[in-house]
Amino acid sequence: MVARLLVTMAALSGLVLWGSAPAEADTTVTAQLEESNGSGVTGTVTLTATNSGGLRVVIRAEGHVPGVPHAQHVHGSTTGGHFMCPSTANDTDGDGLLTNEEAAGEYGDVFMTLTTSGDASAESGLAIDRMPMADASGRLDYDRAFSPDEVPDGVIEQLAHLHVVQHGIDVNGNGRYDVDGAGVSTFAENLGVPNVPEEATNPASCGVVTGASAATPPRGGMETGGGPARNGSENALIGVLGAVLLIGSAVVLGNVRRSRADRG
Ligand SMILES: [Cu+2]
């Protein structure tokens, strides 16, 4: 009885939040953002998959480099079973900094780009002009409801197995991304775009969708099919998206210096 009442209340609150959303309950999972690269960033992420196939992403973070945009993505493992954020153990070259390449082994490929407007696919990778800006105190608040057609394939299916990653650190503490801090991003350089500061591409925070929340059956609504439903073609697609992201990222980051050298 109480349970039914709660479900009803959840459904009603969903209606209030979403207006025309169907009456069935949404699925909500959360992740705690923890610092990467000693950034000091902390925060929370709430991912709500609507019954209609949309996704609302709310991020409340603090400790970011103030006044600069921070690229942020939903990452996930396409191979399964390794759901962790990177640690110093991933600093394979031992230089004290986790690059995007080093960290990606933990947080996986990009499923979705958490832009402030427009396209949210991996192609928008580091569309830095559509990334959220940290305010003067380093707070970064983000809240966007993506319609079903804006949510890339695989995100909803993988909801319980995702990472949210924010990028952008300030190694030399001068308040901006520059090559004096950590040199040039080899991540971008390897894609043919020179002189992108590594500070801009290194991870600043990472959060894993927590098992406890994810393991709980969706409140009300959706059937239990929350498990990963991967197949070869999906994995291939994700791989392609990842590759597109890398190229897109480099190009857009190069936007700081718009060099567009190589479109691969
Ligand atoms: Cu990312």
XYZ file of C-alpha atoms and ligand atoms in Angstrom:
265
model
C 0.000 0.000 0.000
C 2.685 2.437 1.020
C 4.778 1.265 -1.883
C 1.939 1.868 -4.288
C 1.433 5.287 -2.867
C 5.102 6.104 -3.293
C 5.061 4.913 -6.867
C 2.032 7.057 -7.543
C 3.710 10.046 -5.969
C 6.838 9.456 -8.002
C 4.786 9.280 -11.150
C 2.949 12.442 -10.265
C 6.119 14.325 -9.490
C 7.450 13.098 -12.792
C 4.449 14.604 -14.487
C 5.030 17.886 -12.761
C 8.695 17.934 -13.758
C 8.233 16.778 -17.283
C 4.933 18.205 -18.278
C 3.826 15.925 -21.046
C 5.843 12.923 -19.886
C 4.022 9.612 -19.767
C 2.595 8.608 -16.440
C 5.049 5.767 -15.967
C 7.929 6.358 -13.597
C 11.384 7.392 -14.730
C 14.640 5.707 -13.846
C 17.106 7.733 -11.830
C 20.698 6.872 -11.006
C 23.369 8.979 -9.389
C 27.129 9.304 -9.388
C 29.509 11.071 -7.055
C 32.135 13.106 -8.813
C 35.608 12.724 -7.396
C 38.724 14.580 -8.329
C 41.155 13.502 -10.984
C 44.608 15.006 -11.200
C 44.318 16.504 -7.742
C 41.832 19.024 -9.068
C 39.893 19.191 -5.821
C 36.658 18.873 -7.776
C 33.713 17.203 -6.084
C 30.105 16.956 -7.079
C 27.053 14.921 -7.787
C 25.443 13.792 -10.990
C 21.857 12.708 -11.387
C 20.863 10.878 -14.531
C 17.178 10.413 -15.121
C 16.041 8.290 -18.015
C 12.489 9.150 -18.871
C 10.079 6.523 -19.911
C 9.865 8.174 -23.311
C 13.575 7.681 -23.980
C 14.829 11.095 -22.986
C 17.548 11.820 -20.470
C 17.885 14.585 -17.940
C 21.352 15.243 -16.623
C 21.907 17.373 -13.548
C 25.421 18.084 -12.329
C 26.382 20.073 -9.276
C 30.132 20.388 -9.015
C 32.624 22.648 -7.334
C 36.345 23.100 -7.249
C 36.813 23.615 -10.973
C 39.172 26.047 -12.619
C 37.027 29.189 -12.483
C 35.829 31.094 -15.496
C 36.745 28.559 -18.138
C 34.664 25.951 -19.959
C 34.943 22.336 -18.979
C 34.302 19.593 -21.490
C 32.151 16.877 -20.003
C 30.943 13.542 -21.266
C 29.124 10.390 -20.395
C 31.677 7.639 -20.776
C 31.182 3.929 -20.531
C 32.915 0.648 -20.889
C 32.051 -1.300 -23.979
C 33.667 -4.424 -22.640
C 31.981 -4.492 -19.271
C 33.161 -5.408 -15.820
C 35.545 -2.554 -15.211
C 33.638 0.298 -13.711
C 36.158 2.497 -11.987
C 37.482 5.992 -12.268
C 41.153 6.471 -13.007
C 43.696 6.728 -10.226
C 47.385 7.481 -10.029
C 47.917 3.839 -10.963
C 46.818 4.804 -14.452
C 49.587 7.363 -14.759
C 51.589 4.978 -16.856
C 54.306 7.425 -17.816
C 54.722 8.454 -14.194
C 54.723 12.170 -14.868
C 52.233 12.849 -12.096
C 49.396 13.750 -14.442
C 46.642 11.619 -15.862
C 46.150 12.340 -19.507
C 42.930 11.581 -21.285
C 44.600 8.659 -23.000
C 45.812 7.186 -19.714
C 42.462 7.657 -18.009
C 40.298 6.383 -20.834
C 41.306 2.849 -20.004
C 39.228 3.242 -16.859
C 36.323 5.398 -17.878
C 35.956 4.033 -21.346
C 34.622 5.432 -24.563
C 32.378 8.417 -24.883
C 28.698 7.750 -25.233
C 27.470 11.285 -25.087
C 28.704 14.854 -24.852
C 27.089 16.928 -22.150
C 26.821 20.155 -24.053
C 24.781 23.165 -22.999
C 22.883 23.316 -26.280
C 22.599 21.621 -29.631
C 24.157 18.325 -30.548
C 25.062 15.984 -27.732
C 26.604 13.172 -29.694
C 30.197 12.104 -29.474
C 30.854 14.299 -32.497
C 30.542 17.319 -30.250
C 33.322 15.848 -28.112
C 35.008 18.989 -26.997
C 32.818 21.614 -28.575
C 34.276 23.984 -26.066
C 31.932 26.821 -26.996
C 28.992 24.667 -25.910
C 30.477 23.369 -22.684
C 29.446 24.651 -19.288
C 31.583 27.338 -17.736
C 32.684 27.204 -14.140
C 31.740 30.388 -12.335
C 34.146 32.704 -10.557
C 34.218 30.446 -7.525
C 34.727 27.260 -9.530
C 31.142 26.066 -9.298
C 29.732 24.290 -12.262
C 26.010 23.700 -12.325
C 24.473 21.918 -15.240
C 20.924 20.860 -15.937
C 19.742 19.746 -19.331
C 16.880 17.578 -20.449
C 17.715 15.766 -23.666
C 14.909 14.654 -25.909
C 14.918 11.027 -27.040
C 16.426 11.889 -30.412
C 19.245 13.774 -28.723
C 20.288 10.767 -26.655
C 22.821 8.640 -28.509
C 22.121 4.957 -28.896
C 23.373 2.897 -26.005
C 23.208 5.511 -23.278
C 19.892 4.478 -21.809
C 20.714 0.791 -22.172
C 24.004 1.316 -20.352
C 22.596 3.649 -17.716
C 23.708 1.492 -14.810
C 27.250 1.228 -16.147
C 28.247 4.756 -16.989
C 30.872 7.268 -15.979
C 30.545 11.010 -16.071
C 33.831 12.772 -16.707
C 34.664 16.468 -16.658
C 37.867 17.792 -18.154
C 40.096 20.790 -17.699
C 42.689 21.445 -15.019
C 45.111 24.238 -14.246
C 48.451 22.707 -13.418
C 50.397 25.938 -13.063
C 47.615 27.849 -11.367
C 47.459 30.774 -13.742
C 43.726 30.551 -14.258
C 43.660 29.368 -17.834
C 44.565 26.505 -20.115
C 48.042 27.001 -21.453
C 50.911 24.847 -22.627
C 53.143 26.173 -19.869
C 51.151 24.138 -17.368
C 51.480 20.614 -18.676
C 52.704 20.947 -22.189
C 50.892 20.080 -25.356
C 48.081 17.558 -25.401
C 49.436 14.479 -27.088
C 45.839 13.367 -27.296
C 45.151 16.228 -29.689
C 48.571 16.190 -31.233
C 48.233 12.563 -32.254
C 45.182 13.606 -34.193
C 47.093 16.233 -36.067
C 46.152 19.288 -34.045
C 49.188 20.896 -32.458
C 49.506 23.267 -29.515
C 46.366 22.290 -27.632
C 47.164 22.572 -23.920
C 47.118 19.241 -22.157
C 45.458 21.106 -19.278
C 42.300 21.369 -21.362
C 42.016 17.680 -22.128
C 43.122 16.071 -18.869
C 40.315 14.800 -16.650
C 39.308 16.960 -13.681
C 36.639 14.731 -12.205
C 35.032 11.371 -12.680
C 31.989 9.711 -11.206
C 30.734 6.171 -11.575
C 27.057 5.422 -11.543
C 26.876 3.620 -8.257
C 26.083 -0.046 -8.116
C 23.622 0.314 -5.278
C 21.434 2.719 -7.153
C 21.922 1.010 -10.454
C 21.120 -2.418 -9.057
C 17.827 -1.219 -7.675
C 15.022 -1.923 -10.083
C 13.636 1.212 -11.610
C 11.010 2.788 -9.422
C 7.695 1.728 -10.838
C 7.707 1.705 -14.614
C 10.143 0.018 -16.883
C 10.624 -3.696 -17.094
C 13.684 -5.235 -15.544
C 15.728 -5.263 -18.726
C 18.274 -2.824 -17.343
C 21.231 -5.026 -18.145
C 23.593 -4.342 -20.961
C 22.362 -5.562 -24.303
C 25.481 -5.337 -26.329
C 26.224 -6.935 -29.593
C 28.956 -6.684 -32.119
C 27.455 -3.969 -34.221
C 26.734 -1.821 -31.199
C 30.283 -2.146 -30.031
C 31.507 -1.290 -33.471
C 29.294 1.770 -33.541
C 30.524 2.888 -30.173
C 34.076 2.472 -31.364
C 33.380 4.622 -34.370
C 31.738 7.252 -32.223
C 34.739 7.266 -29.969
C 37.030 7.819 -32.902
C 34.844 10.616 -34.204
C 34.897 12.176 -30.789
C 38.643 12.187 -30.628
C 38.874 13.895 -33.966
C 36.091 16.313 -33.132
C 37.670 17.051 -29.805
C 40.959 17.858 -31.295
C 39.434 20.069 -33.935
C 37.343 22.013 -31.495
C 40.097 22.316 -28.979
C 42.220 23.531 -31.803
C 39.545 26.167 -32.016
C 41.491 27.944 -29.346
C 43.824 28.226 -32.219
C 41.580 27.023 -35.046
C 44.078 25.078 -36.990
C 41.926 22.312 -38.406
C 44.952 20.627 -39.768
C 43.716 17.135 -40.364
C 40.229 15.845 -40.453
C 41.335 12.235 -40.548
Cu 35.290 12.912 -21.404
